[in-house]
Amino acid sequence: MIKDNKLLTARIIDRIEESASFTVLGKAKELEKKGEKVIHLEIGEPDFAPPETAINSLLESLKRGETHYTTAQGIIELRKEIVKYEKWFRGIEITPEQVVITPGAKPMILFALLAAVNQGETVLYPDPGYLSYKSLISFMGAMPVPYRLDKNRNFAIDLDDLKSKIDRKTTCIIINSPSNPTGMIHSREELQEILRIAREHNMLIISDEVYSRIYFDGQKHLSIMNLTEDHSNIILIDAFSKTYAMTGFRLGYGVLPKELVGAVVKLIQNSFSCVPEFIQRAGITALREGEQFIAQMVEAFAERRNRMYEILQQVKGIKVPKPNAAFYFFPEIKVNIESAEYAEYLLNHYRVALLPGEAFGDNGSGHVRISFANSLENLIEAATRIAESIDKLQKERGLKV
Ligand SMILES: Cc1ncc(COP(=O)(O)O)c(C=O)c1O
């Protein structure tokens, strides 16, 4: 819009927030430009190269000339492969007609909301939770309402809080297990209760399961889809981003109730048209041949988690739950400092970049998110610096009561 000869951004842009990880990354990069070495614990992507066979498939596809528009819903070979994978991994029966391929999980979240939620309706989302939920809900014209994850119960869903937030306008709930930022998973009982509540109130469930393959201590993923054969009010979202360290490929998918598929395909046709075929071919190979890759990556993550946890749990001014999935710690900072101020302090004085908890919602305040997608050596060094910084702050400012 141009007003008084000045170009202004449209009001709709005010509904979305800048991603905190990119803001912190920007500050860290400025320090690096001045020649400082920063340890990056703020970024949410695996620091591994994607499976080589997936890269080769992409290159072969390009050489075959698969460089044109392709079907908006996604090539049938990939959708069929996802059907097989879902049967094998989650143990659910779906059809290729229910699968829609998108450039990563994020557009699928937006399109699911656009396809199923009306403007002015209310969508529940977790707090602390992945920061795009609130932005995307607001952006499409619905009302974002956070429900609390309980800090004192390993970030389990506070069901009383959740129930108190439901009214006539509530039509959808987003759940995310394993969770970013907490690294925790929801129990069978919690998921069962979500299913029951959603049915009672005619709500759609969007289940974001992008960390479904990164589990520790031999635990197995449980999807809300596993709890019922009636998937008519559930949208499952997963992606290749975290599972195969393929963040930059931009490849994800939704499993949708049949009634919503056409709507999402229309949105795709009118926006990004399709995911490039060579990317989808890489996805097929990842699904067929990526199990060893996942096992090795998860083993590396597990070792990092264990080593970092050993250091952090000894620090008096931090309360650190041991995450059982994903690649994040979400500890509480128990010294007298706001977590945003602490994140800044740590970057400025100790050259370690992490994210303040309030970036993930009001209920995240007092916490920080530490990503362990970095080398073991860097992580041990960073944990030592965090321990030193907390020690120093504790002496200067005392512990929170
Ligand atoms: C919970 C959650 N959902 C979705 C995404 C987005 O994934 P993608 O890169 O596949 O769009 C992320 C990325 O950080 C995430 O943490």
PDB file of N, CA and C in Angstrom, residues 275-366:
ATOM      1  N   VAL A 275       6.234 -29.876  -6.026  1.00  0.00           N
ATOM      2  CA  VAL A 275       7.617 -30.033  -5.550  1.00  0.00           C
ATOM      3  C   VAL A 275       8.415 -30.602  -6.729  1.00  0.00           C
ATOM      4  N   PRO A 276       9.622 -30.072  -7.014  1.00  0.00           N
ATOM      5  CA  PRO A 276      10.389 -30.572  -8.164  1.00  0.00           C
ATOM      6  C   PRO A 276      10.497 -32.096  -8.165  1.00  0.00           C
ATOM      7  N   GLU A 277      10.371 -32.675  -9.348  1.00  0.00           N
ATOM      8  CA  GLU A 277      10.359 -34.138  -9.432  1.00  0.00           C
ATOM      9  C   GLU A 277      11.665 -34.747  -8.905  1.00  0.00           C
ATOM     10  N   PHE A 278      12.795 -34.098  -9.214  1.00  0.00           N
ATOM     11  CA  PHE A 278      14.079 -34.680  -8.777  1.00  0.00           C
ATOM     12  C   PHE A 278      14.199 -34.711  -7.250  1.00  0.00           C
ATOM     13  N   ILE A 279      13.531 -33.776  -6.588  1.00  0.00           N
ATOM     14  CA  ILE A 279      13.512 -33.788  -5.113  1.00  0.00           C
ATOM     15  C   ILE A 279      12.667 -34.968  -4.631  1.00  0.00           C
ATOM     16  N   GLN A 280      11.542 -35.167  -5.286  1.00  0.00           N
ATOM     17  CA  GLN A 280      10.661 -36.276  -4.889  1.00  0.00           C
ATOM     18  C   GLN A 280      11.342 -37.631  -5.127  1.00  0.00           C
ATOM     19  N   ARG A 281      12.110 -37.725  -6.224  1.00  0.00           N
ATOM     20  CA  ARG A 281      12.832 -38.984  -6.498  1.00  0.00           C
ATOM     21  C   ARG A 281      13.846 -39.250  -5.373  1.00  0.00           C
ATOM     22  N   ALA A 282      14.488 -38.201  -4.917  1.00  0.00           N
ATOM     23  CA  ALA A 282      15.430 -38.365  -3.794  1.00  0.00           C
ATOM     24  C   ALA A 282      14.685 -38.869  -2.558  1.00  0.00           C
ATOM     25  N   GLY A 283      13.457 -38.390  -2.397  1.00  0.00           N
ATOM     26  CA  GLY A 283      12.637 -38.809  -1.257  1.00  0.00           C
ATOM     27  C   GLY A 283      12.320 -40.298  -1.308  1.00  0.00           C
ATOM     28  N   ILE A 284      12.009 -40.799  -2.505  1.00  0.00           N
ATOM     29  CA  ILE A 284      11.701 -42.234  -2.647  1.00  0.00           C
ATOM     30  C   ILE A 284      12.910 -43.047  -2.186  1.00  0.00           C
ATOM     31  N   THR A 285      14.083 -42.649  -2.640  1.00  0.00           N
ATOM     32  CA  THR A 285      15.293 -43.395  -2.262  1.00  0.00           C
ATOM     33  C   THR A 285      15.544 -43.298  -0.754  1.00  0.00           C
ATOM     34  N   ALA A 286      15.343 -42.137  -0.207  1.00  0.00           N
ATOM     35  CA  ALA A 286      15.542 -41.993   1.246  1.00  0.00           C
ATOM     36  C   ALA A 286      14.631 -42.963   1.995  1.00  0.00           C
ATOM     37  N   LEU A 287      13.384 -43.041   1.587  1.00  0.00           N
ATOM     38  CA  LEU A 287      12.444 -43.948   2.264  1.00  0.00           C
ATOM     39  C   LEU A 287      12.870 -45.405   2.108  1.00  0.00           C
ATOM     40  N   ARG A 288      13.371 -45.750   0.915  1.00  0.00           N
ATOM     41  CA  ARG A 288      13.732 -47.154   0.663  1.00  0.00           C
ATOM     42  C   ARG A 288      15.052 -47.543   1.302  1.00  0.00           C
ATOM     43  N   GLU A 289      15.994 -46.584   1.341  1.00  0.00           N
ATOM     44  CA  GLU A 289      17.353 -46.976   1.707  1.00  0.00           C
ATOM     45  C   GLU A 289      17.918 -46.207   2.893  1.00  0.00           C
ATOM     46  N   GLY A 290      17.069 -45.439   3.574  1.00  0.00           N
ATOM     47  CA  GLY A 290      17.601 -44.521   4.581  1.00  0.00           C
ATOM     48  C   GLY A 290      17.658 -45.034   6.016  1.00  0.00           C
ATOM     49  N   GLU A 291      17.270 -46.284   6.242  1.00  0.00           N
ATOM     50  CA  GLU A 291      17.179 -46.748   7.634  1.00  0.00           C
ATOM     51  C   GLU A 291      18.527 -46.749   8.359  1.00  0.00           C
ATOM     52  N   GLN A 292      19.557 -47.161   7.634  1.00  0.00           N
ATOM     53  CA  GLN A 292      20.876 -47.180   8.283  1.00  0.00           C
ATOM     54  C   GLN A 292      21.339 -45.753   8.614  1.00  0.00           C
ATOM     55  N   PHE A 293      21.043 -44.867   7.684  1.00  0.00           N
ATOM     56  CA  PHE A 293      21.383 -43.458   7.914  1.00  0.00           C
ATOM     57  C   PHE A 293      20.718 -42.963   9.210  1.00  0.00           C
ATOM     58  N   ILE A 294      19.425 -43.252   9.337  1.00  0.00           N
ATOM     59  CA  ILE A 294      18.692 -42.785  10.532  1.00  0.00           C
ATOM     60  C   ILE A 294      19.311 -43.380  11.800  1.00  0.00           C
ATOM     61  N   ALA A 295      19.610 -44.677  11.740  1.00  0.00           N
ATOM     62  CA  ALA A 295      20.149 -45.348  12.936  1.00  0.00           C
ATOM     63  C   ALA A 295      21.461 -44.681  13.368  1.00  0.00           C
ATOM     64  N   GLN A 296      22.308 -44.373  12.386  1.00  0.00           N
ATOM     65  CA  GLN A 296      23.601 -43.750  12.735  1.00  0.00           C
ATOM     66  C   GLN A 296      23.410 -42.337  13.282  1.00  0.00           C
ATOM     67  N   MET A 297      22.515 -41.605  12.657  1.00  0.00           N
ATOM     68  CA  MET A 297      22.293 -40.231  13.116  1.00  0.00           C
ATOM     69  C   MET A 297      21.732 -40.224  14.548  1.00  0.00           C
ATOM     70  N   VAL A 298      20.775 -41.094  14.794  1.00  0.00           N
ATOM     71  CA  VAL A 298      20.156 -41.124  16.121  1.00  0.00           C
ATOM     72  C   VAL A 298      21.179 -41.563  17.176  1.00  0.00           C
ATOM     73  N   GLU A 299      22.044 -42.480  16.794  1.00  0.00           N
ATOM     74  CA  GLU A 299      23.089 -42.920  17.733  1.00  0.00           C
ATOM     75  C   GLU A 299      24.000 -41.739  18.094  1.00  0.00           C
ATOM     76  N   ALA A 300      24.367 -40.959  17.084  1.00  0.00           N
ATOM     77  CA  ALA A 300      25.216 -39.782  17.344  1.00  0.00           C
ATOM     78  C   ALA A 300      24.480 -38.787  18.246  1.00  0.00           C
ATOM     79  N   PHE A 301      23.202 -38.549  17.946  1.00  0.00           N
ATOM     80  CA  PHE A 301      22.421 -37.623  18.778  1.00  0.00           C
ATOM     81  C   PHE A 301      22.344 -38.130  20.224  1.00  0.00           C
ATOM     82  N   ALA A 302      22.178 -39.433  20.364  1.00  0.00           N
ATOM     83  CA  ALA A 302      22.032 -39.995  21.712  1.00  0.00           C
ATOM     84  C   ALA A 302      23.311 -39.770  22.524  1.00  0.00           C
ATOM     85  N   GLU A 303      24.454 -40.000  21.879  1.00  0.00           N
ATOM     86  CA  GLU A 303      25.710 -39.800  22.604  1.00  0.00           C
ATOM     87  C   GLU A 303      25.880 -38.334  23.007  1.00  0.00           C
ATOM     88  N   ARG A 304      25.561 -37.441  22.077  1.00  0.00           N
ATOM     89  CA  ARG A 304      25.665 -36.012  22.390  1.00  0.00           C
ATOM     90  C   ARG A 304      24.739 -35.635  23.544  1.00  0.00           C
ATOM     91  N   ARG A 305      23.522 -36.134  23.472  1.00  0.00           N
ATOM     92  CA  ARG A 305      22.568 -35.831  24.549  1.00  0.00           C
ATOM     93  C   ARG A 305      23.133 -36.297  25.887  1.00  0.00           C
ATOM     94  N   ASN A 306      23.648 -37.534  25.911  1.00  0.00           N
ATOM     95  CA  ASN A 306      24.138 -38.083  27.179  1.00  0.00           C
ATOM     96  C   ASN A 306      25.315 -37.282  27.719  1.00  0.00           C
ATOM     97  N   ARG A 307      26.262 -36.953  26.850  1.00  0.00           N
ATOM     98  CA  ARG A 307      27.466 -36.246  27.306  1.00  0.00           C
ATOM     99  C   ARG A 307      27.129 -34.830  27.776  1.00  0.00           C
ATOM    100  N   MET A 308      26.274 -34.171  27.038  1.00  0.00           N
ATOM    101  CA  MET A 308      25.918 -32.799  27.417  1.00  0.00           C
ATOM    102  C   MET A 308      25.104 -32.808  28.712  1.00  0.00           C
ATOM    103  N   TYR A 309      24.234 -33.786  28.815  1.00  0.00           N
ATOM    104  CA  TYR A 309      23.383 -33.886  30.009  1.00  0.00           C
ATOM    105  C   TYR A 309      24.235 -34.072  31.257  1.00  0.00           C
ATOM    106  N   GLU A 310      25.276 -34.921  31.136  1.00  0.00           N
ATOM    107  CA  GLU A 310      26.184 -35.153  32.279  1.00  0.00           C
ATOM    108  C   GLU A 310      26.741 -33.836  32.815  1.00  0.00           C
ATOM    109  N   ILE A 311      27.102 -32.953  31.893  1.00  0.00           N
ATOM    110  CA  ILE A 311      27.686 -31.670  32.327  1.00  0.00           C
ATOM    111  C   ILE A 311      26.599 -30.738  32.882  1.00  0.00           C
ATOM    112  N   LEU A 312      25.512 -30.599  32.122  1.00  0.00           N
ATOM    113  CA  LEU A 312      24.495 -29.606  32.498  1.00  0.00           C
ATOM    114  C   LEU A 312      23.771 -29.943  33.804  1.00  0.00           C
ATOM    115  N   GLN A 313      23.537 -31.237  34.027  1.00  0.00           N
ATOM    116  CA  GLN A 313      22.750 -31.600  35.218  1.00  0.00           C
ATOM    117  C   GLN A 313      23.510 -31.327  36.518  1.00  0.00           C
ATOM    118  N   GLN A 314      24.834 -31.122  36.407  1.00  0.00           N
ATOM    119  CA  GLN A 314      25.601 -30.830  37.622  1.00  0.00           C
ATOM    120  C   GLN A 314      25.599 -29.350  37.991  1.00  0.00           C
ATOM    121  N   VAL A 315      25.090 -28.523  37.063  1.00  0.00           N
ATOM    122  CA  VAL A 315      25.133 -27.083  37.318  1.00  0.00           C
ATOM    123  C   VAL A 315      23.941 -26.697  38.199  1.00  0.00           C
ATOM    124  N   LYS A 316      24.288 -26.046  39.309  1.00  0.00           N
ATOM    125  CA  LYS A 316      23.262 -25.757  40.304  1.00  0.00           C
ATOM    126  C   LYS A 316      22.166 -24.808  39.787  1.00  0.00           C
ATOM    127  N   GLY A 317      22.563 -23.884  38.951  1.00  0.00           N
ATOM    128  CA  GLY A 317      21.583 -22.875  38.497  1.00  0.00           C
ATOM    129  C   GLY A 317      20.760 -23.291  37.290  1.00  0.00           C
ATOM    130  N   ILE A 318      20.803 -24.568  36.901  1.00  0.00           N
ATOM    131  CA  ILE A 318      19.994 -25.027  35.760  1.00  0.00           C
ATOM    132  C   ILE A 318      19.201 -26.258  36.175  1.00  0.00           C
ATOM    133  N   LYS A 319      17.935 -26.292  35.783  1.00  0.00           N
ATOM    134  CA  LYS A 319      17.172 -27.524  35.973  1.00  0.00           C
ATOM    135  C   LYS A 319      16.943 -28.102  34.581  1.00  0.00           C
ATOM    136  N   VAL A 320      17.570 -29.258  34.327  1.00  0.00           N
ATOM    137  CA  VAL A 320      17.536 -29.754  32.956  1.00  0.00           C
ATOM    138  C   VAL A 320      16.872 -31.135  32.859  1.00  0.00           C
ATOM    139  N   PRO A 321      15.678 -31.179  32.286  1.00  0.00           N
ATOM    140  CA  PRO A 321      15.068 -32.498  32.041  1.00  0.00           C
ATOM    141  C   PRO A 321      15.822 -33.188  30.903  1.00  0.00           C
ATOM    142  N   LYS A 322      15.896 -34.528  30.986  1.00  0.00           N
ATOM    143  CA  LYS A 322      16.598 -35.274  29.935  1.00  0.00           C
ATOM    144  C   LYS A 322      15.613 -35.557  28.797  1.00  0.00           C
ATOM    145  N   PRO A 323      15.837 -34.978  27.626  1.00  0.00           N
ATOM    146  CA  PRO A 323      14.875 -35.179  26.542  1.00  0.00           C
ATOM    147  C   PRO A 323      14.869 -36.625  26.054  1.00  0.00           C
ATOM    148  N   ASN A 324      13.715 -37.133  25.668  1.00  0.00           N
ATOM    149  CA  ASN A 324      13.713 -38.508  25.157  1.00  0.00           C
ATOM    150  C   ASN A 324      13.511 -38.601  23.654  1.00  0.00           C
ATOM    151  N   ALA A 325      13.507 -37.445  22.972  1.00  0.00           N
ATOM    152  CA  ALA A 325      13.377 -37.453  21.512  1.00  0.00           C
ATOM    153  C   ALA A 325      13.846 -36.102  20.947  1.00  0.00           C
ATOM    154  N   ALA A 326      13.833 -36.001  19.605  1.00  0.00           N
ATOM    155  CA  ALA A 326      14.287 -34.792  18.896  1.00  0.00           C
ATOM    156  C   ALA A 326      15.747 -34.463  19.259  1.00  0.00           C
ATOM    157  N   PHE A 327      16.168 -33.219  19.114  1.00  0.00           N
ATOM    158  CA  PHE A 327      17.558 -32.917  19.486  1.00  0.00           C
ATOM    159  C   PHE A 327      17.684 -31.588  20.229  1.00  0.00           C
ATOM    160  N   TYR A 328      16.790 -31.450  21.232  1.00  0.00           N
ATOM    161  CA  TYR A 328      16.802 -30.220  22.021  1.00  0.00           C
ATOM    162  C   TYR A 328      16.770 -30.507  23.523  1.00  0.00           C
ATOM    163  N   PHE A 329      17.533 -29.690  24.263  1.00  0.00           N
ATOM    164  CA  PHE A 329      17.310 -29.565  25.703  1.00  0.00           C
ATOM    165  C   PHE A 329      16.465 -28.308  25.897  1.00  0.00           C
ATOM    166  N   PHE A 330      15.625 -28.317  26.918  1.00  0.00           N
ATOM    167  CA  PHE A 330      14.841 -27.104  27.202  1.00  0.00           C
ATOM    168  C   PHE A 330      14.915 -26.830  28.706  1.00  0.00           C
ATOM    169  N   PRO A 331      16.121 -26.516  29.188  1.00  0.00           N
ATOM    170  CA  PRO A 331      16.304 -26.364  30.633  1.00  0.00           C
ATOM    171  C   PRO A 331      15.758 -25.045  31.167  1.00  0.00           C
ATOM    172  N   GLU A 332      15.500 -25.062  32.461  1.00  0.00           N
ATOM    173  CA  GLU A 332      15.082 -23.840  33.144  1.00  0.00           C
ATOM    174  C   GLU A 332      16.321 -23.181  33.733  1.00  0.00           C
ATOM    175  N   ILE A 333      16.431 -21.892  33.529  1.00  0.00           N
ATOM    176  CA  ILE A 333      17.558 -21.142  34.093  1.00  0.00           C
ATOM    177  C   ILE A 333      17.118 -20.630  35.458  1.00  0.00           C
ATOM    178  N   LYS A 334      17.797 -21.109  36.502  1.00  0.00           N
ATOM    179  CA  LYS A 334      17.323 -20.813  37.855  1.00  0.00           C
ATOM    180  C   LYS A 334      18.029 -19.616  38.508  1.00  0.00           C
ATOM    181  N   VAL A 335      18.884 -18.941  37.732  1.00  0.00           N
ATOM    182  CA  VAL A 335      19.498 -17.730  38.299  1.00  0.00           C
ATOM    183  C   VAL A 335      18.605 -16.528  38.004  1.00  0.00           C
ATOM    184  N   ASN A 336      18.857 -15.437  38.701  1.00  0.00           N
ATOM    185  CA  ASN A 336      17.998 -14.258  38.563  1.00  0.00           C
ATOM    186  C   ASN A 336      18.285 -13.484  37.285  1.00  0.00           C
ATOM    187  N   ILE A 337      17.830 -14.026  36.188  1.00  0.00           N
ATOM    188  CA  ILE A 337      18.020 -13.342  34.908  1.00  0.00           C
ATOM    189  C   ILE A 337      16.910 -13.809  33.969  1.00  0.00           C
ATOM    190  N   GLU A 338      16.392 -12.886  33.173  1.00  0.00           N
ATOM    191  CA  GLU A 338      15.396 -13.277  32.166  1.00  0.00           C
ATOM    192  C   GLU A 338      16.095 -14.139  31.124  1.00  0.00           C
ATOM    193  N   SER A 339      15.374 -15.091  30.516  1.00  0.00           N
ATOM    194  CA  SER A 339      16.085 -15.983  29.601  1.00  0.00           C
ATOM    195  C   SER A 339      16.564 -15.271  28.337  1.00  0.00           C
ATOM    196  N   ALA A 340      15.831 -14.239  27.890  1.00  0.00           N
ATOM    197  CA  ALA A 340      16.300 -13.498  26.705  1.00  0.00           C
ATOM    198  C   ALA A 340      17.604 -12.776  27.033  1.00  0.00           C
ATOM    199  N   GLU A 341      17.656 -12.219  28.242  1.00  0.00           N
ATOM    200  CA  GLU A 341      18.888 -11.524  28.656  1.00  0.00           C
ATOM    201  C   GLU A 341      20.022 -12.534  28.797  1.00  0.00           C
ATOM    202  N   TYR A 342      19.686 -13.703  29.318  1.00  0.00           N
ATOM    203  CA  TYR A 342      20.727 -14.738  29.461  1.00  0.00           C
ATOM    204  C   TYR A 342      21.270 -15.170  28.091  1.00  0.00           C
ATOM    205  N   ALA A 343      20.364 -15.349  27.129  1.00  0.00           N
ATOM    206  CA  ALA A 343      20.808 -15.771  25.792  1.00  0.00           C
ATOM    207  C   ALA A 343      21.771 -14.731  25.207  1.00  0.00           C
ATOM    208  N   GLU A 344      21.432 -13.473  25.415  1.00  0.00           N
ATOM    209  CA  GLU A 344      22.276 -12.408  24.894  1.00  0.00           C
ATOM    210  C   GLU A 344      23.636 -12.369  25.628  1.00  0.00           C
ATOM    211  N   TYR A 345      23.548 -12.526  26.938  1.00  0.00           N
ATOM    212  CA  TYR A 345      24.754 -12.543  27.781  1.00  0.00           C
ATOM    213  C   TYR A 345      25.693 -13.678  27.347  1.00  0.00           C
ATOM    214  N   LEU A 346      25.100 -14.837  27.125  1.00  0.00           N
ATOM    215  CA  LEU A 346      25.902 -16.011  26.765  1.00  0.00           C
ATOM    216  C   LEU A 346      26.578 -15.807  25.406  1.00  0.00           C
ATOM    217  N   LEU A 347      25.847 -15.201  24.495  1.00  0.00           N
ATOM    218  CA  LEU A 347      26.429 -14.951  23.169  1.00  0.00           C
ATOM    219  C   LEU A 347      27.541 -13.901  23.268  1.00  0.00           C
ATOM    220  N   ASN A 348      27.263 -12.834  23.982  1.00  0.00           N
ATOM    221  CA  ASN A 348      28.244 -11.742  24.053  1.00  0.00           C
ATOM    222  C   ASN A 348      29.492 -12.108  24.840  1.00  0.00           C
ATOM    223  N   HIS A 349      29.327 -12.865  25.943  1.00  0.00           N
ATOM    224  CA  HIS A 349      30.472 -13.116  26.820  1.00  0.00           C
ATOM    225  C   HIS A 349      31.093 -14.495  26.634  1.00  0.00           C
ATOM    226  N   TYR A 350      30.293 -15.455  26.156  1.00  0.00           N
ATOM    227  CA  TYR A 350      30.812 -16.824  26.054  1.00  0.00           C
ATOM    228  C   TYR A 350      30.737 -17.392  24.632  1.00  0.00           C
ATOM    229  N   ARG A 351      30.228 -16.585  23.715  1.00  0.00           N
ATOM    230  CA  ARG A 351      30.196 -16.967  22.297  1.00  0.00           C
ATOM    231  C   ARG A 351      29.456 -18.280  22.056  1.00  0.00           C
ATOM    232  N   VAL A 352      28.353 -18.440  22.767  1.00  0.00           N
ATOM    233  CA  VAL A 352      27.483 -19.596  22.526  1.00  0.00           C
ATOM    234  C   VAL A 352      26.095 -19.045  22.188  1.00  0.00           C
ATOM    235  N   ALA A 353      25.550 -19.494  21.041  1.00  0.00           N
ATOM    236  CA  ALA A 353      24.241 -19.000  20.615  1.00  0.00           C
ATOM    237  C   ALA A 353      23.167 -20.046  20.919  1.00  0.00           C
ATOM    238  N   LEU A 354      22.137 -19.645  21.660  1.00  0.00           N
ATOM    239  CA  LEU A 354      20.978 -20.515  21.874  1.00  0.00           C
ATOM    240  C   LEU A 354      19.716 -19.655  21.855  1.00  0.00           C
ATOM    241  N   LEU A 355      18.567 -20.248  22.034  1.00  0.00           N
ATOM    242  CA  LEU A 355      17.323 -19.480  21.913  1.00  0.00           C
ATOM    243  C   LEU A 355      16.620 -19.315  23.257  1.00  0.00           C
ATOM    244  N   PRO A 356      16.151 -18.105  23.547  1.00  0.00           N
ATOM    245  CA  PRO A 356      15.378 -17.913  24.782  1.00  0.00           C
ATOM    246  C   PRO A 356      14.028 -18.617  24.673  1.00  0.00           C
ATOM    247  N   GLY A 357      13.584 -19.181  25.784  1.00  0.00           N
ATOM    248  CA  GLY A 357      12.355 -19.971  25.789  1.00  0.00           C
ATOM    249  C   GLY A 357      11.110 -19.200  25.389  1.00  0.00           C
ATOM    250  N   GLU A 358      11.094 -17.885  25.681  1.00  0.00           N
ATOM    251  CA  GLU A 358       9.860 -17.145  25.370  1.00  0.00           C
ATOM    252  C   GLU A 358       9.622 -17.031  23.864  1.00  0.00           C
ATOM    253  N   ALA A 359      10.653 -17.323  23.063  1.00  0.00           N
ATOM    254  CA  ALA A 359      10.451 -17.358  21.608  1.00  0.00           C
ATOM    255  C   ALA A 359       9.431 -18.442  21.249  1.00  0.00           C
ATOM    256  N   PHE A 360       9.205 -19.386  22.183  1.00  0.00           N
ATOM    257  CA  PHE A 360       8.286 -20.502  21.913  1.00  0.00           C
ATOM    258  C   PHE A 360       6.950 -20.332  22.643  1.00  0.00           C
ATOM    259  N   GLY A 361       6.724 -19.122  23.155  1.00  0.00           N
ATOM    260  CA  GLY A 361       5.465 -18.851  23.855  1.00  0.00           C
ATOM    261  C   GLY A 361       5.730 -18.364  25.267  1.00  0.00           C
ATOM    262  N   ASP A 362       4.718 -17.715  25.861  1.00  0.00           N
ATOM    263  CA  ASP A 362       4.889 -17.131  27.201  1.00  0.00           C
ATOM    264  C   ASP A 362       5.304 -18.195  28.218  1.00  0.00           C
ATOM    265  N   ASN A 363       4.778 -19.395  28.050  1.00  0.00           N
ATOM    266  CA  ASN A 363       5.043 -20.453  29.015  1.00  0.00           C
ATOM    267  C   ASN A 363       6.473 -21.010  28.890  1.00  0.00           C
ATOM    268  N   GLY A 364       7.179 -20.567  27.856  1.00  0.00           N
ATOM    269  CA  GLY A 364       8.582 -20.986  27.690  1.00  0.00           C
ATOM    270  C   GLY A 364       9.536 -20.063  28.427  1.00  0.00           C
ATOM    271  N   SER A 365       9.005 -18.970  28.987  1.00  0.00           N
ATOM    272  CA  SER A 365       9.916 -18.006  29.618  1.00  0.00           C
ATOM    273  C   SER A 365      10.586 -18.652  30.833  1.00  0.00           C
ATOM    274  N   GLY A 366      11.803 -18.242  31.072  1.00  0.00           N
ATOM    275  CA  GLY A 366      12.597 -18.861  32.136  1.00  0.00           C
ATOM    276  C   GLY A 366      13.410 -20.045  31.642  1.00  0.00           C
TER     277      GLY A 366
END
